[in-house]
Coordinates of N, CA and C in Angstrom, one line a residue:
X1330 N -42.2 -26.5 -25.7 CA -40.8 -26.8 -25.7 C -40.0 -25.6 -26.2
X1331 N -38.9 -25.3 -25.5 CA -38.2 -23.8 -26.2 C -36.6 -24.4 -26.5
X1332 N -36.0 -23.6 -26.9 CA -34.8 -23.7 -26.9 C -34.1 -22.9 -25.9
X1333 N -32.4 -23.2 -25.8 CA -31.8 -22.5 -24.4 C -31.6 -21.5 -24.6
X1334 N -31.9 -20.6 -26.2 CA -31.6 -19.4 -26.0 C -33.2 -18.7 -25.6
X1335 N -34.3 -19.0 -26.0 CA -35.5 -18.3 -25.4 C -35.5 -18.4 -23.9
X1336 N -35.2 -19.8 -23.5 CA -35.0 -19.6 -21.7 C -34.1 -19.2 -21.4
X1337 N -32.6 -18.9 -22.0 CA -32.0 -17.9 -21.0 C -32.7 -16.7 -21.0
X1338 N -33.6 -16.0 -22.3 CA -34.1 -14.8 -22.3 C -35.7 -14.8 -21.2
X1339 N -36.5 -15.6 -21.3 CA -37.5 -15.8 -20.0 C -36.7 -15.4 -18.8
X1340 N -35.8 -15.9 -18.3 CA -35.3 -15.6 -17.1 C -34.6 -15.0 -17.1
X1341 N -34.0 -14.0 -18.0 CA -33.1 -12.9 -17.6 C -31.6 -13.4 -17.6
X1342 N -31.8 -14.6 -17.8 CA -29.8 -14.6 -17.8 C -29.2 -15.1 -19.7
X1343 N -28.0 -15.6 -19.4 CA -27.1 -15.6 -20.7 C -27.4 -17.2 -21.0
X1344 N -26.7 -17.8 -22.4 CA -26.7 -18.7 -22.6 C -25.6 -19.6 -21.8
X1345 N -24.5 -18.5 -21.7 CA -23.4 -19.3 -20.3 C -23.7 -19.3 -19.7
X1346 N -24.5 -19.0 -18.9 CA -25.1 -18.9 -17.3 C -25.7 -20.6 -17.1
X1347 N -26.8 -20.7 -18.1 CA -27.4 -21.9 -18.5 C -26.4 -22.8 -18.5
X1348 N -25.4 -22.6 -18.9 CA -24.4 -23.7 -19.7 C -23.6 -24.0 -18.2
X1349 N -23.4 -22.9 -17.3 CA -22.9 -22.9 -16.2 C -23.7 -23.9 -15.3
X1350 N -24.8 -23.3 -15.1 CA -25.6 -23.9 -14.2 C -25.9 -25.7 -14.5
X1351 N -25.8 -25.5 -15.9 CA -25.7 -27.2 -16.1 C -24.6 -28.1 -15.6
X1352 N -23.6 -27.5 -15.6 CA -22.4 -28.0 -15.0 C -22.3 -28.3 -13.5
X1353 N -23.0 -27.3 -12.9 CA -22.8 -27.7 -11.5 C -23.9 -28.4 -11.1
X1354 N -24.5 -29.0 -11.9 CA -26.0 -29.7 -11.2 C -27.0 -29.2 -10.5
X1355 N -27.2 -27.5 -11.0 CA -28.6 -27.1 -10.4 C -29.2 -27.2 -11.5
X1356 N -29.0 -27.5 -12.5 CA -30.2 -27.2 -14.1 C -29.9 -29.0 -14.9
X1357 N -31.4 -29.4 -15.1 CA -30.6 -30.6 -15.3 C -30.9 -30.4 -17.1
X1358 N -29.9 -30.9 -17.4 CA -29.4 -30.3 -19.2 C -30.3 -31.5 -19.8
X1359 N -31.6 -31.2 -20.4 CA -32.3 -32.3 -22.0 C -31.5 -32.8 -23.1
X1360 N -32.1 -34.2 -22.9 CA -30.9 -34.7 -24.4 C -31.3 -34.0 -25.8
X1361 N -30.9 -33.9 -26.0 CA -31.0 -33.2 -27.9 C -32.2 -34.1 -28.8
X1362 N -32.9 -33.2 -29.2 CA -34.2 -33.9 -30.3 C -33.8 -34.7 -31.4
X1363 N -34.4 -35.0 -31.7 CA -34.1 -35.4 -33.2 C -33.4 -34.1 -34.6
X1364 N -33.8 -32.8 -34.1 CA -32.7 -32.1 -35.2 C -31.4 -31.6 -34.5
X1365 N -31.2 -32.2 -33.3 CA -30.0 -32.3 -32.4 C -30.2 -30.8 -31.4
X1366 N -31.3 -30.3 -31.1 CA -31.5 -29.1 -30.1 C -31.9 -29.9 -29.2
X1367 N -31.2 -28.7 -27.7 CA -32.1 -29.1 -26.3 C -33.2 -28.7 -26.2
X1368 N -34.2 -29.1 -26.4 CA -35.4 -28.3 -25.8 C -35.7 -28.5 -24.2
X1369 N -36.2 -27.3 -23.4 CA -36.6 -26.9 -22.5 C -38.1 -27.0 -22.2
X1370 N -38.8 -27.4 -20.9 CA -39.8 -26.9 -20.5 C -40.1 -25.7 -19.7
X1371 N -41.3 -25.4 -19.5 CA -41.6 -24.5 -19.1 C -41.1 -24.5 -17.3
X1372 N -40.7 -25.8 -16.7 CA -40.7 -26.2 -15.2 C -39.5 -25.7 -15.4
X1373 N -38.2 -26.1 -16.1 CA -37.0 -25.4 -16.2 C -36.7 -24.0 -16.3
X1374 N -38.0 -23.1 -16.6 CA -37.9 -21.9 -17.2 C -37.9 -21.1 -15.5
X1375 N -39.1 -21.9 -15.1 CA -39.5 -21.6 -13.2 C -37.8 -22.1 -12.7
X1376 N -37.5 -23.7 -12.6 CA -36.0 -23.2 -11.9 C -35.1 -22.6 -11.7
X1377 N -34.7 -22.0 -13.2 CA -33.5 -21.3 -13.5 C -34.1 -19.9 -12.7
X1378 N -35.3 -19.5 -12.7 CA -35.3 -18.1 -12.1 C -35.4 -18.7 -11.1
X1379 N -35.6 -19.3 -10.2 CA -34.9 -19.5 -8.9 C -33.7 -19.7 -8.4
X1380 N -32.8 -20.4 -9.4 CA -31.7 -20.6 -9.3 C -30.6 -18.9 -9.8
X1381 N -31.2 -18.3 -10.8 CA -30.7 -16.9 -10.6 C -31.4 -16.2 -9.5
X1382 N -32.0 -16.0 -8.9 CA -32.4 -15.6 -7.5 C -31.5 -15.2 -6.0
X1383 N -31.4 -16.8 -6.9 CA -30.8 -17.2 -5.2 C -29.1 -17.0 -5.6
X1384 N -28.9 -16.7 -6.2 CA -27.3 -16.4 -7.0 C -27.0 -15.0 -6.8
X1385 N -28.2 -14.4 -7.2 CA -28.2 -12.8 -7.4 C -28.2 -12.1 -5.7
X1386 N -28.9 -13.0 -5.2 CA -29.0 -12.8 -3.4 C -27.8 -12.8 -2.7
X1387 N -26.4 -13.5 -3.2 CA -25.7 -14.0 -2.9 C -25.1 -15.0 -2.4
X1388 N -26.0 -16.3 -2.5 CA -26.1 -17.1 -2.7 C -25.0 -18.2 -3.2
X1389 N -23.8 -19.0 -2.2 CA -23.0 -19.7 -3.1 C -23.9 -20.3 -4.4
X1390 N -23.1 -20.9 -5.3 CA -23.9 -22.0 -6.3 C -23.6 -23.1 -5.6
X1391 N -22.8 -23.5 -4.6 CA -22.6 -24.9 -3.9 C -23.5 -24.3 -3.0
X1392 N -24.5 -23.8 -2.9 CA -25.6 -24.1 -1.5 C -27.1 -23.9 -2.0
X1393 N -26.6 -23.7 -3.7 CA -28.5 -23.2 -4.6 C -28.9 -24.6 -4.3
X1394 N -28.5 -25.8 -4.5 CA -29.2 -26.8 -4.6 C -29.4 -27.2 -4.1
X1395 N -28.9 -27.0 -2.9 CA -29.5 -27.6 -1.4 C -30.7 -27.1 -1.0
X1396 N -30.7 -25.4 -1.2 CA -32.1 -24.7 -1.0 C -33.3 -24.9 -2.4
X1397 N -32.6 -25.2 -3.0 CA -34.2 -25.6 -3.7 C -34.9 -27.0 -3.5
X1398 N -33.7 -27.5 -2.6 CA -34.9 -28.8 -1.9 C -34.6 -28.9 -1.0
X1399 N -34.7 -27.6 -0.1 CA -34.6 -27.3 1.1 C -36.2 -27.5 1.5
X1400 N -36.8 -27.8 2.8 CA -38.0 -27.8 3.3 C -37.8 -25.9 3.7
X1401 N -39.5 -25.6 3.9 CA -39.7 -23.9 4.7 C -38.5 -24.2 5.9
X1402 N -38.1 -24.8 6.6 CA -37.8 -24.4 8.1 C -36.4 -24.2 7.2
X1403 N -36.1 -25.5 6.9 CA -34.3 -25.5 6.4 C -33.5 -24.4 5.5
X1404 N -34.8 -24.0 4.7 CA -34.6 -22.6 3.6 C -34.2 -21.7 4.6
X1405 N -35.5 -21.4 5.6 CA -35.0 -20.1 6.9 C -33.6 -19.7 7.3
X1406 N -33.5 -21.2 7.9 CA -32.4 -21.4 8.6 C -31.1 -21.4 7.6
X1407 N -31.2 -21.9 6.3 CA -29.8 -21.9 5.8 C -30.0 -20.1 5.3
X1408 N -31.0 -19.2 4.6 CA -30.4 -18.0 4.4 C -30.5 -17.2 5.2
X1409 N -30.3 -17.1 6.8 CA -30.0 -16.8 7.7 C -28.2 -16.5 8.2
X1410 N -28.2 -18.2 7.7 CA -26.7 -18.5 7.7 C -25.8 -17.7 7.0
X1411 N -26.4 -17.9 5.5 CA -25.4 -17.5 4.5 C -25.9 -15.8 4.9
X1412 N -26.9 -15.1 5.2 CA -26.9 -13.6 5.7 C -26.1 -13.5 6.2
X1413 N -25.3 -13.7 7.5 CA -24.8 -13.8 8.3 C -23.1 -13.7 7.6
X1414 N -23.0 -14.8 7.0 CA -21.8 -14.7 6.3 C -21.7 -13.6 5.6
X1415 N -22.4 -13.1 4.8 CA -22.6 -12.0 4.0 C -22.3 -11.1 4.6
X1416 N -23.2 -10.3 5.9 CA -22.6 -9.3 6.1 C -21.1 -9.0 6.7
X1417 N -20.4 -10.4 7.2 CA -19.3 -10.4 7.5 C -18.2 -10.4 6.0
X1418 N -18.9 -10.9 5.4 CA -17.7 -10.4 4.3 C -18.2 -9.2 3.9
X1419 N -19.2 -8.2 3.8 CA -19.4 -7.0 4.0 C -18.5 -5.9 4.4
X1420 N -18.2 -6.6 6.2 CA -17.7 -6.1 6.8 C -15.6 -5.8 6.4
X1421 N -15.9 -7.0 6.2 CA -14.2 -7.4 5.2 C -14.1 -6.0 4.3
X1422 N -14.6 -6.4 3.5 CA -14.8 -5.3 2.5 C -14.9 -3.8 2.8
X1423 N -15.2 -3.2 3.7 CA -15.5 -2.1 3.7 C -14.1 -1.8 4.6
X1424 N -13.7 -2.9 5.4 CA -12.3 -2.7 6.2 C -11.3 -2.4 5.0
X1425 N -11.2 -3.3 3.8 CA -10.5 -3.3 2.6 C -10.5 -2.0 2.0
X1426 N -11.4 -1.4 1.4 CA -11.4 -0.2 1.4 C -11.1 1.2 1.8
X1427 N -11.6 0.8 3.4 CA -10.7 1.9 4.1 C -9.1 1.8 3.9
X1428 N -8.3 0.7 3.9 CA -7.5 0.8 3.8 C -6.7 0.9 2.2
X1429 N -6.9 0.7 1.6 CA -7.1 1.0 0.0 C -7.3 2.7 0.0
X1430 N -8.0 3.5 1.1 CA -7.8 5.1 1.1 C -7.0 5.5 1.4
X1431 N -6.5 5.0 3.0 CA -5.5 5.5 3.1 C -3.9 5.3 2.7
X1432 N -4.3 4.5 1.9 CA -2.6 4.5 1.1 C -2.6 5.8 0.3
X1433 N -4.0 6.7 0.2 CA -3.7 7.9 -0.8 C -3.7 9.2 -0.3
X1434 N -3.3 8.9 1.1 CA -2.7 9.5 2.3 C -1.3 9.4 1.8
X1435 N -0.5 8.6 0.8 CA 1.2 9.0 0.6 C 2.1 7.9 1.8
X1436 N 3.0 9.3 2.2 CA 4.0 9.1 3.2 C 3.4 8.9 4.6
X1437 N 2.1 9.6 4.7 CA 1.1 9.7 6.0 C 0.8 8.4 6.4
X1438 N 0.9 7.8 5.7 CA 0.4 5.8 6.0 C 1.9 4.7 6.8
X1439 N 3.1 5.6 6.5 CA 3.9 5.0 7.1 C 4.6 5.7 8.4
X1440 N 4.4 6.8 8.0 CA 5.1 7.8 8.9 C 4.1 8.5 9.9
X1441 N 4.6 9.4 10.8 CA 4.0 10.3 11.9 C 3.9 11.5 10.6
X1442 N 2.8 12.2 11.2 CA 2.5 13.4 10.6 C 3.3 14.5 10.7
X1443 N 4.1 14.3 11.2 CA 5.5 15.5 11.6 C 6.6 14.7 10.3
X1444 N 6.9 13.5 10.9 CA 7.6 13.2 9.5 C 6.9 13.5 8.3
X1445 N 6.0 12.9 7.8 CA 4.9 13.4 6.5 C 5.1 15.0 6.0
X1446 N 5.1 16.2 7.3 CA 5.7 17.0 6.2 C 7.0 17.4 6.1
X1447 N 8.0 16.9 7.6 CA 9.2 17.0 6.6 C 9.6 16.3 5.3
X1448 N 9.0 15.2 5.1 CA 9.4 14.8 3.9 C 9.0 15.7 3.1
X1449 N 7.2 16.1 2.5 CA 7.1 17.4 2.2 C 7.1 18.5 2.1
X1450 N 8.5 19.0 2.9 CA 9.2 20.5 2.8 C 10.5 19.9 2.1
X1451 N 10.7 19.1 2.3 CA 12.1 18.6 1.5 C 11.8 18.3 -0.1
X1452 N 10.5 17.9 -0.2 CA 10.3 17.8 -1.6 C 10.1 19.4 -2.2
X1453 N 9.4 20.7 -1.5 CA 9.2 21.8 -1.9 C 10.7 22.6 -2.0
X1454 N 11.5 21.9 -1.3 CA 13.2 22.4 -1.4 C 13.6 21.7 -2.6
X1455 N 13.3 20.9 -3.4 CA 13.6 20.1 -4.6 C 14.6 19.4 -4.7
X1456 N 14.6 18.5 -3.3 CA 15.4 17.6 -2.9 C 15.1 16.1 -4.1
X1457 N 16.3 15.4 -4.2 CA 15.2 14.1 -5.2 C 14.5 13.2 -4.8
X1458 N 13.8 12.0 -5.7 CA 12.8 11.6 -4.8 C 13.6 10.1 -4.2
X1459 N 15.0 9.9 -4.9 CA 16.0 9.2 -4.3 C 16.3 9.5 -2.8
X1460 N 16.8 10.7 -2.3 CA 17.1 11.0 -0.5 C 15.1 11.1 0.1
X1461 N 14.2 11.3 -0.6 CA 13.3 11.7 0.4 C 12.6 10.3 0.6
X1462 N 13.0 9.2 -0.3 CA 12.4 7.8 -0.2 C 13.7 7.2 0.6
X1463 N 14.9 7.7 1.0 CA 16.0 7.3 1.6 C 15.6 7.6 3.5
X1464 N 15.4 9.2 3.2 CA 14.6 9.5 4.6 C 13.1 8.6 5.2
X1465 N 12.6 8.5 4.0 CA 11.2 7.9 4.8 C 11.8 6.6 5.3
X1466 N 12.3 5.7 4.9 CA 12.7 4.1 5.4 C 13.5 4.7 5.9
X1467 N 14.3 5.7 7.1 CA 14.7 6.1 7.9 C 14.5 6.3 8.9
X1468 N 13.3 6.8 8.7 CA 12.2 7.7 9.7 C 11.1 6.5 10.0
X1469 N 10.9 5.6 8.7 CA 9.9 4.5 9.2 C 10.7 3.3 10.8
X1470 N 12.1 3.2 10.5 CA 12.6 2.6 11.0 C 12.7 3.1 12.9
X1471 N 13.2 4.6 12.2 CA 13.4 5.0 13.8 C 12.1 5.0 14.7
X1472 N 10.9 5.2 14.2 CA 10.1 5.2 14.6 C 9.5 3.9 14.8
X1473 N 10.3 2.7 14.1 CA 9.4 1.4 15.2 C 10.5 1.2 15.8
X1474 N 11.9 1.6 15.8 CA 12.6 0.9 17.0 C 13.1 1.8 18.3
X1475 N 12.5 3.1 18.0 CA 12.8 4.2 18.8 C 12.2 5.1 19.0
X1476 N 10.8 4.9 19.3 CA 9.9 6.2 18.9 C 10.5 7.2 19.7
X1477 N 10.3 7.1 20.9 CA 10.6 8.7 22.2 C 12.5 9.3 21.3
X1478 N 12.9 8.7 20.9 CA 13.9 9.4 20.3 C 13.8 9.9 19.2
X1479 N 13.0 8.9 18.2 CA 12.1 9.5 16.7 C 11.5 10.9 17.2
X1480 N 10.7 10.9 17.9 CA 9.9 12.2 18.1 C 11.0 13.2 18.7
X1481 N 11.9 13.1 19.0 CA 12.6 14.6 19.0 C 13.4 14.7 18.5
X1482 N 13.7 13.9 17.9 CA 14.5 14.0 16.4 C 13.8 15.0 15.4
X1483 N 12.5 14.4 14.9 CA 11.8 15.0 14.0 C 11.5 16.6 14.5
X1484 N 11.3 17.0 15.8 CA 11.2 18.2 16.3 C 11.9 19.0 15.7
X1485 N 13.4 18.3 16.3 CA 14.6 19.2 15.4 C 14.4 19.5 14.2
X1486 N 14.2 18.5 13.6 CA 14.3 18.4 12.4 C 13.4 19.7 11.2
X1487 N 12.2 19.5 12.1 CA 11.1 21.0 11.3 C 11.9 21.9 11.6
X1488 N 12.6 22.2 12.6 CA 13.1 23.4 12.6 C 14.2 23.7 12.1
X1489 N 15.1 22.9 11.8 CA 16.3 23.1 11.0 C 16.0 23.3 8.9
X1490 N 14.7 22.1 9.2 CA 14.7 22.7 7.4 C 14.4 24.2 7.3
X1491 N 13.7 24.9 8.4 CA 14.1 26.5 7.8 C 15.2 27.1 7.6
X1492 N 16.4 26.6 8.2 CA 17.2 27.0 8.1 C 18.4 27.0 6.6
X1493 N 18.6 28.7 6.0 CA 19.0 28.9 4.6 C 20.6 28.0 4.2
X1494 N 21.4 28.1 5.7 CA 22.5 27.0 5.6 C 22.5 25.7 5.2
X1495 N 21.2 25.1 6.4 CA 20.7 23.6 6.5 C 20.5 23.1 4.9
X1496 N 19.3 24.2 4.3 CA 19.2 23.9 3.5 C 20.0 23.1 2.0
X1497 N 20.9 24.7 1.8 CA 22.0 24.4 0.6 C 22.8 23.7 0.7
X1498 N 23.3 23.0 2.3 CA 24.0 22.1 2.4 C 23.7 20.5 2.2
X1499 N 21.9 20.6 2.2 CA 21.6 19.3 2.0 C 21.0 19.1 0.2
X1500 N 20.5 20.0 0.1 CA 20.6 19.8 -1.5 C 21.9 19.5 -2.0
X1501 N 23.1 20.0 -1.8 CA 25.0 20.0 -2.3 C 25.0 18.4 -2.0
X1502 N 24.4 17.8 -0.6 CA 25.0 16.5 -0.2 C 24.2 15.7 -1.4
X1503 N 22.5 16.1 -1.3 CA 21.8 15.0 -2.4 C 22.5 15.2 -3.7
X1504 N 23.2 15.9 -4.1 CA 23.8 16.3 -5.8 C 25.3 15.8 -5.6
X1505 N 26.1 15.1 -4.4 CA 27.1 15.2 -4.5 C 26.8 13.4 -4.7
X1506 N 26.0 12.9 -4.5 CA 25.8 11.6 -4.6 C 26.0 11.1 -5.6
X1507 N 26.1 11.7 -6.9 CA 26.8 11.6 -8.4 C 27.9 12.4 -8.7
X1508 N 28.7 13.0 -7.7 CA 30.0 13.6 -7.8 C 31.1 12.4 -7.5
X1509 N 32.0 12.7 -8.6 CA 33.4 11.7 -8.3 C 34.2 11.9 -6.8
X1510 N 35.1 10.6 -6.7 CA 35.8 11.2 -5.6 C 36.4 12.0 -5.0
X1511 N 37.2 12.4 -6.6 CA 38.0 13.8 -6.4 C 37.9 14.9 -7.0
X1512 N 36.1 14.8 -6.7 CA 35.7 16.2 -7.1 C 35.6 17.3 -5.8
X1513 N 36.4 18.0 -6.3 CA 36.9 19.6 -5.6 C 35.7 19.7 -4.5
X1514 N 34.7 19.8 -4.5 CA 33.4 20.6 -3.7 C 34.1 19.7 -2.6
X1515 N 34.2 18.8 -2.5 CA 33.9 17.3 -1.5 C 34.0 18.2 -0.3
X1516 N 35.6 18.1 -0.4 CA 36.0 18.8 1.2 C 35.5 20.2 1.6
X1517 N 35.1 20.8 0.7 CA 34.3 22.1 0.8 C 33.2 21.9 1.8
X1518 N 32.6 21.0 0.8 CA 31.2 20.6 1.3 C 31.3 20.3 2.8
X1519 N 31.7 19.0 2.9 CA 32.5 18.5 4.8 C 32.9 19.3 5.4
X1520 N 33.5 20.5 5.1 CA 34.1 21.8 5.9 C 32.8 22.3 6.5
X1521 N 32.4 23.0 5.5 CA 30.5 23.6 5.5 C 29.8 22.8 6.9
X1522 N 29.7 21.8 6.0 CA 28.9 20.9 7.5 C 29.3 20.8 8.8
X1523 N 30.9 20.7 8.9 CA 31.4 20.7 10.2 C 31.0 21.6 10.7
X1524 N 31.2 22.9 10.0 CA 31.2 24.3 10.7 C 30.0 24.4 11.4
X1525 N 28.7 24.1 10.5 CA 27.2 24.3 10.4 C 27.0 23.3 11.7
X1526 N 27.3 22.3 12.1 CA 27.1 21.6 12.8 C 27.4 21.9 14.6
X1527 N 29.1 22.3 14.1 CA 29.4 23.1 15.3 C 28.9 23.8 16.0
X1528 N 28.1 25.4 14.9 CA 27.5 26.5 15.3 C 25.9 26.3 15.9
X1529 N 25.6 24.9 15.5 CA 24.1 24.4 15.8 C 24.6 23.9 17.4
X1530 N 25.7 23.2 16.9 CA 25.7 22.9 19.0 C 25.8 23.7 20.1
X1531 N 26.6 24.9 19.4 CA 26.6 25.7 20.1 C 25.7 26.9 20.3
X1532 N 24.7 27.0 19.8 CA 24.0 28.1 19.8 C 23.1 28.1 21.0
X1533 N 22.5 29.5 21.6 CA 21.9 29.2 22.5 C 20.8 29.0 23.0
X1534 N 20.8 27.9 23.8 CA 19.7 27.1 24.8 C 19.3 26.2 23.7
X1535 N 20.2 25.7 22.7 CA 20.0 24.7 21.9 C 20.6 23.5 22.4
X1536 N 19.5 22.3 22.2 CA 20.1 21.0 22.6 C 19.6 19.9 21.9
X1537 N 20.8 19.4 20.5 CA 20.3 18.9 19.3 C 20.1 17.2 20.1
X1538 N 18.9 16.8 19.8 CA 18.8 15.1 20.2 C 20.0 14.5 20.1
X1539 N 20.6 13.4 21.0 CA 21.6 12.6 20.4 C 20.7 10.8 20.2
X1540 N 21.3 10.4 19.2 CA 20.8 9.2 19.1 C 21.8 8.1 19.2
X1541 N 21.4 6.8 19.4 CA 21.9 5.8 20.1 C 23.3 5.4 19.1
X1542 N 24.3 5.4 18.9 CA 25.5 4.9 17.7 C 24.9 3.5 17.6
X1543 N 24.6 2.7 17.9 CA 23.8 1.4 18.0 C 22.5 1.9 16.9
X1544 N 21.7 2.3 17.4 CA 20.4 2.7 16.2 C 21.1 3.1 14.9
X1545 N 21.7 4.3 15.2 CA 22.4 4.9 14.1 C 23.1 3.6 12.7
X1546 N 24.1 2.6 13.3 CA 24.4 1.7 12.5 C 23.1 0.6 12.1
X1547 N 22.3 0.6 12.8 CA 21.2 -0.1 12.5 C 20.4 0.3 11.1
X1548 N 20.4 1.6 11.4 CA 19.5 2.5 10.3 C 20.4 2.7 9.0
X1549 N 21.2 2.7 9.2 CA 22.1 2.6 8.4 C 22.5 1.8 7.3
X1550 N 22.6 0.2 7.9 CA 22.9 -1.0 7.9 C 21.5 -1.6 6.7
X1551 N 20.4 -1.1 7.4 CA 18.6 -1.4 6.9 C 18.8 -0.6 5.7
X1552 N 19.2 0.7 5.6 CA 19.0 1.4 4.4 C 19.3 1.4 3.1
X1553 N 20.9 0.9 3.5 CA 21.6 0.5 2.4 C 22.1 1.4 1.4
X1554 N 21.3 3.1 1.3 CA 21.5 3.8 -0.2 C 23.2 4.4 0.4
X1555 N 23.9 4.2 -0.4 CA 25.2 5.4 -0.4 C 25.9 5.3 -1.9
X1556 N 26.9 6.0 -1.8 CA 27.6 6.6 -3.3 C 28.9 6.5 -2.7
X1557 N 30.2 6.6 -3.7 CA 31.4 6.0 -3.7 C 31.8 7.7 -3.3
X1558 N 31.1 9.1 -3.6 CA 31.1 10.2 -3.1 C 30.7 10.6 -1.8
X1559 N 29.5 10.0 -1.3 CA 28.7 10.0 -0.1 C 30.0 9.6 1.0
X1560 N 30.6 8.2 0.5 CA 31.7 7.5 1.7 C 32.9 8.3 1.7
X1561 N 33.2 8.9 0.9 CA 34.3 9.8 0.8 C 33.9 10.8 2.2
X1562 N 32.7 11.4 1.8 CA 32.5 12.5 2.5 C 32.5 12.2 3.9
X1563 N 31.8 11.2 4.2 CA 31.8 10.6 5.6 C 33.5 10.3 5.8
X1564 N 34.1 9.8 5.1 CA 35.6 9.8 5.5 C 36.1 11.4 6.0
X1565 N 35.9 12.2 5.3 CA 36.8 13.4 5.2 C 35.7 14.2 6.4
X1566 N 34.6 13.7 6.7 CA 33.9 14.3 8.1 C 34.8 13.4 9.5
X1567 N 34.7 12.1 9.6 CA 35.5 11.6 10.4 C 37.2 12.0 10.8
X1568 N 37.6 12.6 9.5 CA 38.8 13.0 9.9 C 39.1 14.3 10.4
X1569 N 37.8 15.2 10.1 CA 37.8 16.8 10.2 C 37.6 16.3 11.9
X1570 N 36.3 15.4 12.8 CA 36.3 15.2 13.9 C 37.4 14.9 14.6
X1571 N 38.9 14.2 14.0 CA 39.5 13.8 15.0 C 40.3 14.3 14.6
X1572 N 40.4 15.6 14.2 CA 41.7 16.6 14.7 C 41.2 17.6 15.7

């Protein structure tokens, strides 16, 4: 006769394990002696390592007790089954992890690889991470409701971030986003751009994408970020257009 802590140690498991297995009705728990301990036999010492066995195999514990008084054919047949299951949740798992990698792919997991490094040329221009998380749910957007227009958008787009105007005018816009209304740059700034914009239309054998005013308010609408400076600016751009 032993106690539950020498047979958890014969079979390699814990005293909870024991205490577990009592619970679910694969181990049947002895009443207490006379100095109030369970003692164990040696037949219990043989089930529990069967019962961790078939646990460690992967084995539900709602199916150990059916296989230890399972007949040869029924044993086959049920770890067959439960194989079977196993390697499909295998297969889960290894799907899970692939994707668990590539979230450390970044912006590359939502976006086209052309967007991915505009966004990172805009962060190497030391744009904040406010406009470049404003551009990605931009770019995520155009690209599920517009791809063939998305993609030559973004065309443009690699090519304009080289540009030393493009540039300083979009850093000014991201910094003007905490500028008051009637701070001086504003109209400066809106001038700048008009001009910049003009000279892009016009330049030659250049033909900047146009996108849908429909999409445009859409994307817009979805994105939600602006500044009480930003709507200025768009005012004093609409009014520079309609003179």
């Amino acid at each position: 006769m032993i106690t539950i802590g020498q047979l958890a140690r014969y079979a390699g498991v814990t005293t909870k394990a024991v205490r577990v297995y009592h619970d679910r009705g694969l181990l049947p728990e002895p009443e207490r002696d006379s100095s109030g301990y369970r003692r164990y036999r040696a037949e219990d010492a043989v089930q529990l390592v069967k019962i961790k066995t078939l646990a460690r195999a992967g084995v539900p514990l709602a199916r150990v007790k059916q296989l230890l008084a399972a007949s040869t054919g029924e044993f086959t047949a049920a770890i067959s089954e439960i194989d079977h299951q196993l390697a499909e949740r295998a297969q889960e798992i290894r799907r899970t992890r692939e994707q668990i990698a590539e979230l450390g792919r970044g912006d590359g997991l939502f976006v086209s690889t052309d967007v991915a490094e505009y966004l990172h040329r805009l962060r190497q221009l030391g744009v904040s991470e406010r406009a470049v998380q404003m551009e990605r749910d931009i770019w995520i957007l155009l690209q599920s409701v517009a791809p063939e227009q998305a993609s030559g958008w973004i065309t443009d787009k690699l090519d304009t971030i080289d540009d030393p105007q493009f540039q300083a005018i979009y850093l000014d816009y991201d910094a003007a986003f905490d500028w008051p209304t009637d701070d001086p740059r504003l109209p400066d700034l809106a001038d700048r751009t008009q001009r910049w914009l003009a000279d892009r239309r016009t330049g030659a054998g250049r033909t900047t994408p146009q996108l849908d005013p429909a999409l445009i308010r859409l994307v817009n609408d979805s994105v939600g970020i602006t500044s009480p400076a930003w709507q200025q600016l768009a005012h004093l751009a609409h009014k520079a257009a309609a003179e």
